[in-house]
Coordinates of C-alpha atoms in Angstrom, one line a residue:
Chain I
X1 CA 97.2 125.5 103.7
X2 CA 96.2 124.5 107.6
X3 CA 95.6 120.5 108.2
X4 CA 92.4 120.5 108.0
X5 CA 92.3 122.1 104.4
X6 CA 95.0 119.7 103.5
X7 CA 93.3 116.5 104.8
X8 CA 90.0 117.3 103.2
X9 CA 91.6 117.8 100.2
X10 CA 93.5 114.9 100.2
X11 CA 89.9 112.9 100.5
X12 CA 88.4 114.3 97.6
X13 CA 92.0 114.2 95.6
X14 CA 91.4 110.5 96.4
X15 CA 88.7 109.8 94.7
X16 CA 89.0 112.3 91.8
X17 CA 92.5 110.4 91.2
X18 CA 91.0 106.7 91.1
X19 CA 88.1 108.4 88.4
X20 CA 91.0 108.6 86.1
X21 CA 92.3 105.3 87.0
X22 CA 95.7 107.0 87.7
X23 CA 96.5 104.3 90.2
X24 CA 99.7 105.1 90.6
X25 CA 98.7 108.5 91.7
X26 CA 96.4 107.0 93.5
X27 CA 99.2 104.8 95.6
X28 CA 101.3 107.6 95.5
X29 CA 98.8 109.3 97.9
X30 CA 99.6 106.4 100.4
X31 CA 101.2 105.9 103.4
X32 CA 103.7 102.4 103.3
X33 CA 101.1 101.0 106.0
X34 CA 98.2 101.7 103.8
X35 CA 95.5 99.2 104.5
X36 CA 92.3 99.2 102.4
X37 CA 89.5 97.7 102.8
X38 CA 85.6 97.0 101.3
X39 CA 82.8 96.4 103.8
X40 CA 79.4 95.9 104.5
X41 CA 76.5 94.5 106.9
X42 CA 74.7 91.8 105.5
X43 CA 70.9 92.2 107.3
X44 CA 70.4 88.5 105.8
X45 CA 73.3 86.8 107.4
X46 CA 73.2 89.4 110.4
X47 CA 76.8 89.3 109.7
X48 CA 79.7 91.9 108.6
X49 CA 81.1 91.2 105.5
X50 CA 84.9 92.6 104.2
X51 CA 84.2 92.4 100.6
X52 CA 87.9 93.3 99.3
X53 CA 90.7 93.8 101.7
X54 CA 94.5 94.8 100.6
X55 CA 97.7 96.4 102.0
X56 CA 99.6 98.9 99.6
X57 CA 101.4 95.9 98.2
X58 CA 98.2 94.1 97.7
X59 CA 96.9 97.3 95.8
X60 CA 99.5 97.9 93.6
X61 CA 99.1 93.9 92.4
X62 CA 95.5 93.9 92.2
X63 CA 96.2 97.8 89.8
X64 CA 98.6 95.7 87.8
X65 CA 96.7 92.9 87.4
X66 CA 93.5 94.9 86.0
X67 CA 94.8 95.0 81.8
X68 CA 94.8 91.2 82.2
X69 CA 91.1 90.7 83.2
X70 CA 88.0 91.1 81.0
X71 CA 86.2 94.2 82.8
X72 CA 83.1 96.7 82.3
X73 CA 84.8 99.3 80.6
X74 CA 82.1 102.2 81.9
X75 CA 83.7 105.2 83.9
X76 CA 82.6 105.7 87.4
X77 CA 82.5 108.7 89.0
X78 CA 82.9 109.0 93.2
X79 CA 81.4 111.7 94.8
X80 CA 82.7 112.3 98.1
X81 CA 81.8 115.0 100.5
X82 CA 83.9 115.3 103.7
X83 CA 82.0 115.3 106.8
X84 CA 83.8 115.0 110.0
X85 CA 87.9 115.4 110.4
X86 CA 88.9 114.3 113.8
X87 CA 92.7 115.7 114.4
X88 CA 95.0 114.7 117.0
X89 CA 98.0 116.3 116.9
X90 CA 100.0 114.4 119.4
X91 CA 99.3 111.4 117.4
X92 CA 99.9 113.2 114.2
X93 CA 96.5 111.4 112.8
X94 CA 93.5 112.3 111.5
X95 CA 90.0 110.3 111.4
X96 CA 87.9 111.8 108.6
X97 CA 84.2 110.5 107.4
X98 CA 83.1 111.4 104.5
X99 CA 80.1 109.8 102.3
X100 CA 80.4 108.7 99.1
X101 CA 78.1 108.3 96.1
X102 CA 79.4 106.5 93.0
X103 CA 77.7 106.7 89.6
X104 CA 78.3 104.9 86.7
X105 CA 78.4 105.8 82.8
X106 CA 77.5 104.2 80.2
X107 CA 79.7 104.3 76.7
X108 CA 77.5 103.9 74.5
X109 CA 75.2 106.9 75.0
X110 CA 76.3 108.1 78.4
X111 CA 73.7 106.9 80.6
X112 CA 74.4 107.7 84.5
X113 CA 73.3 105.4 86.6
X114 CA 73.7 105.5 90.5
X115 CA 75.9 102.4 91.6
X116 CA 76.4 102.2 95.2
X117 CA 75.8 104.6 98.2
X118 CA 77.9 104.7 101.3
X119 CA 80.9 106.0 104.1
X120 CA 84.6 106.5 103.7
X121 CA 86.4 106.1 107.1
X122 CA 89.7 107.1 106.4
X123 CA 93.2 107.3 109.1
X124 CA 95.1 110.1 107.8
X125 CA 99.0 110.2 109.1
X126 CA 100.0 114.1 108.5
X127 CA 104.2 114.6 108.5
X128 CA 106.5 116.6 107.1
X129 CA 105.7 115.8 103.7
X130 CA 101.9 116.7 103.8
X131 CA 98.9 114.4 104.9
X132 CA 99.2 111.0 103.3
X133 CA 96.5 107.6 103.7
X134 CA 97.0 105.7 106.4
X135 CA 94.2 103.4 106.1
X136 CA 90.6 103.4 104.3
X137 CA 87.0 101.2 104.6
X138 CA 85.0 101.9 102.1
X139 CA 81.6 100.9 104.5
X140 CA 78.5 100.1 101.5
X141 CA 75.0 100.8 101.8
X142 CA 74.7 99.4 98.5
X143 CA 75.0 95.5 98.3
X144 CA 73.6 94.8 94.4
X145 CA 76.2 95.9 92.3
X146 CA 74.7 93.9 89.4
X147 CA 77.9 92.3 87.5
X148 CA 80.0 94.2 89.9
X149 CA 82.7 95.9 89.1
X150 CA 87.1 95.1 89.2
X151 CA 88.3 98.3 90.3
X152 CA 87.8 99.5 93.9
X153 CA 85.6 102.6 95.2
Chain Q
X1 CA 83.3 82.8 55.5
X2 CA 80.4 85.3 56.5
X3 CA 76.4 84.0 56.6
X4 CA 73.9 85.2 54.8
X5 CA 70.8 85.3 56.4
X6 CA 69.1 82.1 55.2
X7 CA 72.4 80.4 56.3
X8 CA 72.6 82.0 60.0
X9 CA 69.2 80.3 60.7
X10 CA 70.2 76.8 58.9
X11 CA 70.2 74.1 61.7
X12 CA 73.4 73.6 62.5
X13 CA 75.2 70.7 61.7
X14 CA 75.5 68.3 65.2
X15 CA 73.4 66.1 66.6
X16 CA 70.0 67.2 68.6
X17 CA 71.9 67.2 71.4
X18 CA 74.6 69.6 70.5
X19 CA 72.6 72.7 70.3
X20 CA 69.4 74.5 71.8
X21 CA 67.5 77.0 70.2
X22 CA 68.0 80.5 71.8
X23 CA 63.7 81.1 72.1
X24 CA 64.3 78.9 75.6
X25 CA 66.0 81.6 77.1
X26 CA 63.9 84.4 75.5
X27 CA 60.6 83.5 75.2
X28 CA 57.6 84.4 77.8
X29 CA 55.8 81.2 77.6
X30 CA 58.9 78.9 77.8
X31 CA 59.8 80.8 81.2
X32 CA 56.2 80.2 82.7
X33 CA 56.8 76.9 81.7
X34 CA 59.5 76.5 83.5
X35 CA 57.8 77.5 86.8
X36 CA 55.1 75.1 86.7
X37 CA 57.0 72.1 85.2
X38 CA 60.8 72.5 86.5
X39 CA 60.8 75.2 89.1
X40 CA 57.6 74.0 91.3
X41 CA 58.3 70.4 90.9
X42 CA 62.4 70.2 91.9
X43 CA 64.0 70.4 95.3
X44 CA 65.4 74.2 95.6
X45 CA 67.5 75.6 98.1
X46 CA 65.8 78.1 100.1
X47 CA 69.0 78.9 102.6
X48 CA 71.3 77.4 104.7
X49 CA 70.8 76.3 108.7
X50 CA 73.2 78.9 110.1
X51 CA 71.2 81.8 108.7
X52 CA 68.6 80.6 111.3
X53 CA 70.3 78.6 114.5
X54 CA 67.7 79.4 117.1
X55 CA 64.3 78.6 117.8
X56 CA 62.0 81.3 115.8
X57 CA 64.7 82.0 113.7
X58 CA 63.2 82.8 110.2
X59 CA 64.1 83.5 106.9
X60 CA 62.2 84.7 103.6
X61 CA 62.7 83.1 100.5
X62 CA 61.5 84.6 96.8
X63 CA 60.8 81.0 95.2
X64 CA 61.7 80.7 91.7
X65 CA 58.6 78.9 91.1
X66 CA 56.5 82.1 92.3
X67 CA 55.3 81.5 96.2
X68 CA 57.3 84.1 98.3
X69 CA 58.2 82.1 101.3
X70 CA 59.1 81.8 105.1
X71 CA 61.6 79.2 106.2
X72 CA 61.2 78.9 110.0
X73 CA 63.1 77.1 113.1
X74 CA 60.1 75.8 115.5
X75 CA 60.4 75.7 119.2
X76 CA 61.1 71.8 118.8
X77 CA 64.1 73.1 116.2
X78 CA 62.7 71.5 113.4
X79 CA 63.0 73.4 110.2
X80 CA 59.2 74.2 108.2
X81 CA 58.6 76.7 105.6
X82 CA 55.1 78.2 104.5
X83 CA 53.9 80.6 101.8
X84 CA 54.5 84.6 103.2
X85 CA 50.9 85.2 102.4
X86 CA 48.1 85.7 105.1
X87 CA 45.4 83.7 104.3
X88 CA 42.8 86.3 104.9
X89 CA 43.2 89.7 103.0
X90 CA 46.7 88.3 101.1
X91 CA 49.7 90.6 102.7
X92 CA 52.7 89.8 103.1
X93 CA 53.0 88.5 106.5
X94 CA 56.8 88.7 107.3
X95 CA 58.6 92.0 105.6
X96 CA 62.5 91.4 106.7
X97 CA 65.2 89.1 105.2
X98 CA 65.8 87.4 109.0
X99 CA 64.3 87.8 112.7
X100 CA 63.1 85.9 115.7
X101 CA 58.8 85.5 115.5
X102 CA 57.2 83.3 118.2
X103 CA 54.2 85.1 116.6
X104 CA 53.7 85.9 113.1
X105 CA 51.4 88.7 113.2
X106 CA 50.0 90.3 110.0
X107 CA 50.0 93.5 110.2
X108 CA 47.0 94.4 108.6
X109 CA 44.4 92.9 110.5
X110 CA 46.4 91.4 113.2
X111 CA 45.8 87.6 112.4
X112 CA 48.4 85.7 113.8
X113 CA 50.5 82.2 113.4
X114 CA 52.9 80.5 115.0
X115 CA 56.2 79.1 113.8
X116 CA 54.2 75.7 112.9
X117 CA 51.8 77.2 110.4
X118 CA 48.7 77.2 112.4
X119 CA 46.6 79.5 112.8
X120 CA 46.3 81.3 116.8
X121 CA 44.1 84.0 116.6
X122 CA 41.7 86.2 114.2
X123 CA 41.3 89.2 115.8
X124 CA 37.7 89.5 116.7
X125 CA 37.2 86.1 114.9
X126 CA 33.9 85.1 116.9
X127 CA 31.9 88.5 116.3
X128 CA 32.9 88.4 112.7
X129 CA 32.5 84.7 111.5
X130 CA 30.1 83.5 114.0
X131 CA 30.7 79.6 113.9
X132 CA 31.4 80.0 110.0
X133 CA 35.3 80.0 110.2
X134 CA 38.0 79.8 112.8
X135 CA 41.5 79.2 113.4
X136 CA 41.3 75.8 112.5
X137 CA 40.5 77.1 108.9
X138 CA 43.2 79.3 108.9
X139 CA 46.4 77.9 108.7
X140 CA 49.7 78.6 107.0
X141 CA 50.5 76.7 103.8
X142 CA 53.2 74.6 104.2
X143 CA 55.8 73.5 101.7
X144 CA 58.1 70.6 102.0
X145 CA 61.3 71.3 103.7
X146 CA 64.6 69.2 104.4
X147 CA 68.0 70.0 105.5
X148 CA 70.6 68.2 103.6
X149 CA 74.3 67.8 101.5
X150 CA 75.7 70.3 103.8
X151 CA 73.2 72.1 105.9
X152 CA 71.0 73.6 103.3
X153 CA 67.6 74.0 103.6
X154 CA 66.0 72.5 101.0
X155 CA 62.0 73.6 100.0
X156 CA 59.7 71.8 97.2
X157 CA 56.3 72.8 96.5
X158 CA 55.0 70.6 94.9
X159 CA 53.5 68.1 97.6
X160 CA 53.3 64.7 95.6
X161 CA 57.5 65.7 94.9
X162 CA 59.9 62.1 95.9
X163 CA 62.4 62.6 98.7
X164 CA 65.2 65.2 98.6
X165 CA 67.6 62.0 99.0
X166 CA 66.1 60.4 96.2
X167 CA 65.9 63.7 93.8
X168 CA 70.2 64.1 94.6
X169 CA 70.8 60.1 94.4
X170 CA 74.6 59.9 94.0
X171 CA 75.3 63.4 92.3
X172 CA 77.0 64.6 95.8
X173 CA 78.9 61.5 95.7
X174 CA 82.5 63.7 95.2
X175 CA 81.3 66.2 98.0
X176 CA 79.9 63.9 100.4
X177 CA 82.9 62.9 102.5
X178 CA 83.9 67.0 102.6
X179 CA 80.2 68.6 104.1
X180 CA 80.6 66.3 107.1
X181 CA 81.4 68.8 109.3
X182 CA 78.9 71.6 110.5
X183 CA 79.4 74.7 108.1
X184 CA 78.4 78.7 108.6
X185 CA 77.7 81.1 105.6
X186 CA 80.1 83.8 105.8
X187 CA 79.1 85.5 102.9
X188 CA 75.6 87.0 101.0
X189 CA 75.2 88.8 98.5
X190 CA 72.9 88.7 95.1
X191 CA 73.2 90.3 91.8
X192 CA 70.4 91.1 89.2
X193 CA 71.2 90.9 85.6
X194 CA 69.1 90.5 82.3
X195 CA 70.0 87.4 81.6
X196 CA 68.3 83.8 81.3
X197 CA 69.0 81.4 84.1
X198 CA 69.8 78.6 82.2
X199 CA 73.0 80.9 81.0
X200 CA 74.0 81.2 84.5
X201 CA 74.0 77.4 84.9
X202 CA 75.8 76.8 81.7
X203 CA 78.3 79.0 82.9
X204 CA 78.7 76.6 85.9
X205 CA 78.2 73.9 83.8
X206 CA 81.3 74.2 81.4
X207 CA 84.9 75.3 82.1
X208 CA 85.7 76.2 78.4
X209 CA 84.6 79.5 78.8
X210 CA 88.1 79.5 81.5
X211 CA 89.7 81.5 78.3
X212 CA 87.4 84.2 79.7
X213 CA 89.0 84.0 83.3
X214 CA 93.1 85.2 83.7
X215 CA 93.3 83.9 86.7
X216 CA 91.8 80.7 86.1
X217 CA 94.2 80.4 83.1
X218 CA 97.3 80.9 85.1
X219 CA 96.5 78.7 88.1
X220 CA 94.7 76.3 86.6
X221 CA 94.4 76.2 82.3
X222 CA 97.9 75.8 82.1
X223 CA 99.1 73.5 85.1
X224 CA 99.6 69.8 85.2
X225 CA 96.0 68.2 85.3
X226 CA 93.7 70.6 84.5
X227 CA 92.6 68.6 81.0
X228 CA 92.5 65.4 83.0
X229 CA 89.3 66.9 85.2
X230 CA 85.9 64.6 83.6
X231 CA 82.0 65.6 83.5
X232 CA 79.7 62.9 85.1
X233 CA 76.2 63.2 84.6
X234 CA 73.4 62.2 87.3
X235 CA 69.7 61.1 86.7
X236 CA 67.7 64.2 87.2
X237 CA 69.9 66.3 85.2
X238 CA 73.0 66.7 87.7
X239 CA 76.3 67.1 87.2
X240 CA 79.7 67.4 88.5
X241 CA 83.9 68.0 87.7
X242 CA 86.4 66.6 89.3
X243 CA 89.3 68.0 91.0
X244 CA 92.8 69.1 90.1
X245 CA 95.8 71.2 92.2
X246 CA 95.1 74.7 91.3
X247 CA 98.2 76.8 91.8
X248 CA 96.9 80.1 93.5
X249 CA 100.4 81.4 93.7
X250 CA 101.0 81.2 89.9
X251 CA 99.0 84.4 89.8
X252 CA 101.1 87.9 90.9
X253 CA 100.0 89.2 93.9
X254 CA 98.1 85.8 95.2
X255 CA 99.6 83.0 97.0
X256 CA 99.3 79.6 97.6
X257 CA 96.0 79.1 100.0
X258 CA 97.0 78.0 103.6
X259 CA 93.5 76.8 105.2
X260 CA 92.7 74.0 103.6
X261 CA 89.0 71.8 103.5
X262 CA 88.6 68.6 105.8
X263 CA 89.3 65.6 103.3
X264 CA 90.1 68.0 100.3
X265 CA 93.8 67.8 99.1
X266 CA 95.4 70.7 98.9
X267 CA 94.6 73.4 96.0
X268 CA 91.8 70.9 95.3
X269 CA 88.7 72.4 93.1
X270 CA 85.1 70.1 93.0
X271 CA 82.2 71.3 91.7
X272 CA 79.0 69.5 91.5
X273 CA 75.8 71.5 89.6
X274 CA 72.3 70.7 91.3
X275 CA 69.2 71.0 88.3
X276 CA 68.0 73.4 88.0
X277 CA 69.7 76.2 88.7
X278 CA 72.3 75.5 92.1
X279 CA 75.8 74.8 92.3
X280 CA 78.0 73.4 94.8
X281 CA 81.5 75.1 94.0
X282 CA 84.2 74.1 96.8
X283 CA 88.0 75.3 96.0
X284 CA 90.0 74.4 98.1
X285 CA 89.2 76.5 101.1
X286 CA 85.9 77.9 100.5
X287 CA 82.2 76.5 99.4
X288 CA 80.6 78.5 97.2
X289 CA 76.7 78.3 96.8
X290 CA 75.1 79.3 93.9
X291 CA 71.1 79.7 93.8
X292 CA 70.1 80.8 90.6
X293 CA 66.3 83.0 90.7
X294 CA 64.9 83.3 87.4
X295 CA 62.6 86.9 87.7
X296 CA 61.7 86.4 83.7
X297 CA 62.8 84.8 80.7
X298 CA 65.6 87.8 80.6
X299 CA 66.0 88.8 84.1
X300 CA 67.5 86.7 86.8
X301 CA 68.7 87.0 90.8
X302 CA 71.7 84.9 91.9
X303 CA 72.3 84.6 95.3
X304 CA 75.9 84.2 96.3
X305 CA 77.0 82.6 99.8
X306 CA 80.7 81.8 100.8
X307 CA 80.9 79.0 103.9
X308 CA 83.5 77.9 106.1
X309 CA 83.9 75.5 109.0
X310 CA 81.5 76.7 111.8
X311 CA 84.6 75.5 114.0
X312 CA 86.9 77.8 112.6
X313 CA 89.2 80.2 114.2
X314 CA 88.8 84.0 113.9
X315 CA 92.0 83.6 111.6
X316 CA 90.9 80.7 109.4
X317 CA 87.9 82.6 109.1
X318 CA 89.8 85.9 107.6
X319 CA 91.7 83.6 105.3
X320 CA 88.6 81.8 103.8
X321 CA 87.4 85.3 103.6
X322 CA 90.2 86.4 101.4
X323 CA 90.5 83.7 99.6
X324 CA 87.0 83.8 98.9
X325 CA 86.8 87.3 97.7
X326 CA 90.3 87.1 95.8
X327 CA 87.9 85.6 93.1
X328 CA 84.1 85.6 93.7
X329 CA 83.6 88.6 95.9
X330 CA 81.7 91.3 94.0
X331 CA 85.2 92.8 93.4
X332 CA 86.7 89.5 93.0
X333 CA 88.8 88.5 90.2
X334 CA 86.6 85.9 88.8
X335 CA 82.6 86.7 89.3
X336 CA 83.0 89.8 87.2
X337 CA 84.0 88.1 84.3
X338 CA 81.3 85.5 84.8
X339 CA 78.3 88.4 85.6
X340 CA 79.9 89.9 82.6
X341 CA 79.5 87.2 80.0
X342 CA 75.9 86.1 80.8
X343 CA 74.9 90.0 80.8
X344 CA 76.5 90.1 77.1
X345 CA 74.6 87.0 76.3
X346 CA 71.8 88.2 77.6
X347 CA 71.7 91.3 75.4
X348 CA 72.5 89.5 72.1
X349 CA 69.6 87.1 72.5
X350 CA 67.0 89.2 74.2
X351 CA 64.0 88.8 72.0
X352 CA 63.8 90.2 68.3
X353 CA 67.8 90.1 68.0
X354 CA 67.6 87.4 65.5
X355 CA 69.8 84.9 67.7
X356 CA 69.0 81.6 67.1
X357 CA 71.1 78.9 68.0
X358 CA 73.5 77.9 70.9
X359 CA 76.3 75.3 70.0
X360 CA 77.1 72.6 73.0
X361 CA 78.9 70.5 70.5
X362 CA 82.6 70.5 71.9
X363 CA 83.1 66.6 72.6
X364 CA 86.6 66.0 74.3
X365 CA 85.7 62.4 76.4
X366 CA 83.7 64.2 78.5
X367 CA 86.8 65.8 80.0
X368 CA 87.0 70.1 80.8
X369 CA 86.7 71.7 77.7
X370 CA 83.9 68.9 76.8
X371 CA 80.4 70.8 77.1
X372 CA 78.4 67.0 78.1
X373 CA 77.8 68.9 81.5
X374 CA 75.3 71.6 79.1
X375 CA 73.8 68.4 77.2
X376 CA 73.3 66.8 80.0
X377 CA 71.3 69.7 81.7
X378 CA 69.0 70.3 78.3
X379 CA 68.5 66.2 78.4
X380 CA 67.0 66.3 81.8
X381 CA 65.1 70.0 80.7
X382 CA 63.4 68.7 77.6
X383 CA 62.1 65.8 79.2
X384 CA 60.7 68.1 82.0
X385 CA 59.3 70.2 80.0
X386 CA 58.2 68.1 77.1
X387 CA 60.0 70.4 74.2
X388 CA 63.0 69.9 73.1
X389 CA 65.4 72.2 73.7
X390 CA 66.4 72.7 70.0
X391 CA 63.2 72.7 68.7
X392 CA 60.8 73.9 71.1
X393 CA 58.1 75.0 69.9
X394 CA 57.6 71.3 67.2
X395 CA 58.8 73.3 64.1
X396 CA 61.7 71.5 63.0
X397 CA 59.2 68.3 63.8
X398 CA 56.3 69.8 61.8
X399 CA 58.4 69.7 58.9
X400 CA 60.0 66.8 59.2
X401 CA 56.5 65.4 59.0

């Protein structure tokens, strides 16, 4: 599989992961520097806002935590399409921009419902061992998320 | 034991005081009600002075009470707010959240303002109205505005209301010493859920319902003091809580905050709940501002802000951030939890579900499980409204009679 293949399929593995709140596969598809973050532009405030922001550590915790909170139980589904995968080689890294689209199901009937629209900027670090997440912003369109939601995009 | 249902709807056995009937949060005529009686007759915050720091700086507001409005910085950087309505055709004269307007131009016949409500030109104004009507007939409607208890801009419109000062008297008393300092919203954001305002207040108005939050249970629920923090109520239906040491680190993967609040001790917590529908939630290193936007009897905007220091660091800022989000961002621990349970409620008493009462009957010496902060609140709404809250539509009098 060339980089390119392999780095775009990491993205979308990323998200498809996280839909089955297999967190641990999830962090598994992390680099030890992994740095995540949640962030937006507030027109109101004519400010940036980071709405959730976590090293791998940080992740793992918040992951942990999630059994012990009182959270929407309603699967969400991200859709991510790959759009851009910047390579440089010396510096064994990758920039890649995707978009994402995440819906949300209801339980009781199914209802989908679209929940938040926006850009994945992700650092991918490609080694030896295959292409692995360096870093991630999850940059939302979408600021009403209604009751919002525990676990990340 | 299981009711049947003649014994669900039985009045339930407290005082008054102790419960409301769920029609007040349900009913269509109750909520319009509440916009002429409570809504256009109390002080509401419209937004805070660091959303709009220069001169022509505005701001749109959807007031609870109806009237969409602009809040505006004039050349003389005085603060005034007027209805977003052109007086000539009815448009909407200002479309964005924020921007800079020397002139406010409708754009739908050109008939501009400026940023002190009058009126400075009606486009071919002469050939139309002859001597009939001019400017001077045109102007803005203005709505009372003051900036106050931290730098919020405050708007009532009703224009016989009393003094912003005189409708807080001494319910900021606990926050007074701590909003010396000039503060900057770091955070907006606002969430719609079917729910009844009131239940939003409540939720700020009682810390029993901390069972509901983990992480409020671990730092705070079970550490020293936490049953020693008292209710005081405040003519005009305020209330606040007082402090206690939360311990942040007592929860795995948080720590024990570093940036504190000028005057607060450290992992201090006050909260002080403004009638009708604000709050005033400062923890330690980060004010939280509540305005609660009632769209219907079942439908309700919040808007969320987060301020820090405007002197602050780029690093104090990025912890206040963190801190702030830890709990009340949109992914935060805690606001979930909260949106949660008022959507839940919102659903079991949405009309024709048969709900019928709401019990506010814990007593506990007015200390944090007590719920006197929610009888408090429906004291100050009955007598605003002229219904009682557990009775309001007269039935339970009617009978009695």
């Amino acid at each position: 599989m060339d980089t390119r293949t392999a780095i775009t399929e990491l993205i979308h593995r990323s998200g498809l992961i996280m839909d089955r709140c297999d967190f641990k596969g999830y962090l598994d598809l992390c680099a030890p520097e992994y740095q995540y973050r949640i962030t937006t532009y507030s027109p109101e405030i004519r400010k940036d806002m980071t709405w959730l922001e976590h090293d791998k550590a940080g992740m793992k915790s918040l992951f942990d935590n999630l059994h012990r909170h009182n959270s929407d139980k309603s699967p969400i589904s991200r859709h991510i399409n790959v759009c851009l995968v910047d390579i440089d080689d010396a510096a064994e890294e990758a920039e890649v921009t995707s978009t994402i689209q995440v819906f949300r199901t209801t339980l009781d009937g199914g209802e989908t419902e679209l929940f938040a629209v926006g850009k994945l900027y992700d650092k991918v670090a490609f080694g030896q061992g295959g292409p692995a997440l360096r870093s991630r912003n999850v940059r939302l369109d979408t600021r009403l998320l209604g009751y919002g939601y525990h676990i990340p995009f | 034991m299981s009711r049947n249902a003649v014994e669900w709807k039985q009045t339930p056995s407290f005082p008054e005081s102790h419960y409301v009937d769920t029609r007040i949060y349900t009913e269509e005529d109750i909520f319009l009600d509440e916009q002429r009686k409570i809504f256009n007759k109390c002080w509401i915050i419209a937004c805070h002075e660091s959303e709009i720091p220069n001169a022509y700086d505005y701001r749109t507001f959807s007031h609870p009470g109806g009237p969409p409005l602009i809040v505006i910085r004039g050349e003389d950087m005085q603060v005034r707010t007027f209805y977003n309505i052109c007086p000539h055709r009815g448009n909407t004269l200002l479309y964005e959240p924020v921007g800079n307007a020397k002139r406010i131009t409708c754009i739908f016949h050109a008939w501009s303002f400026n940023a002190t409500g009058d009126c400075i030109d009606i486009s071919r104004g002469k050939e139309g109205y002859q001597d009939r009507f001019g400017c001077k007939d045109a102007g803005l409607r203005e709505v009372k505005t003051e900036l106050g208890f931290g730098g919020f801009v405050w708007v009532n419109v009703d224009d016989d209301s009393c003094t912003l000062k005189e409708y807080i008297g001494e319910a900021m008393g606990m926050l007074d010493e701590h909003l010396n300092e000039p503060l900057e919203v770091f955070h907006y954001h606002k969430a719609i859920v079917n729910t009844n305002y009131k239940l939003w207040h409540d939720t700020n108005s009682e810390f029993y319902h901390d069972y509901m939050h983990y992480f409020n249970r671990i730092t705070g629920m079970i550490q020293p003091g936490y049953f020693d923090r008292k209710y005081t109520g405040y003519p005009n239906g305020h209330a606040s809580v007082g402090s206690m040491a939360i311990k942040y680190d007592a929860y795995e993967g948080s720590k024990a905050r570093g940036v504190g609040w000028p005057g607060l001790a450290p992992g201090g917590w006050v909260l002080i709940d403004i009638f009708p529908g604000m709050t005033y939630n400062l923890r330690t290193s980060v004010l939280r501002m509540d305005t609660a936007i009632p769209l219907g009897p079942n439908k309700l905007l919040i808007e969320f802000r987060g301020l820090g220091l405007k002197r602050d660091t780029p690093e104090e800022r990025a912890e206040r951030i963190r801190d702030h989000n830890m709990i009340w961002g949109p992914f935060g621990r805690n606001l979930h939890e909260d949106l949660l349970g008022v959507h839940g409620q919102g659903l079991a008493m949405r009309e024709r579900t048969d709900s019928k009462w709401v019990i506010h009957g814990r007593e506990e010496n007015m200390t944090i499980h007590d719920e006197g902060g929610m009888r408090h609140f429906y004291a100050e709404w009955s007598r605003r409204m002229g219904r009682k809250a557990y009775d309001p539509y007269g039935e339970q009098a009617a009978v009695a009679k």
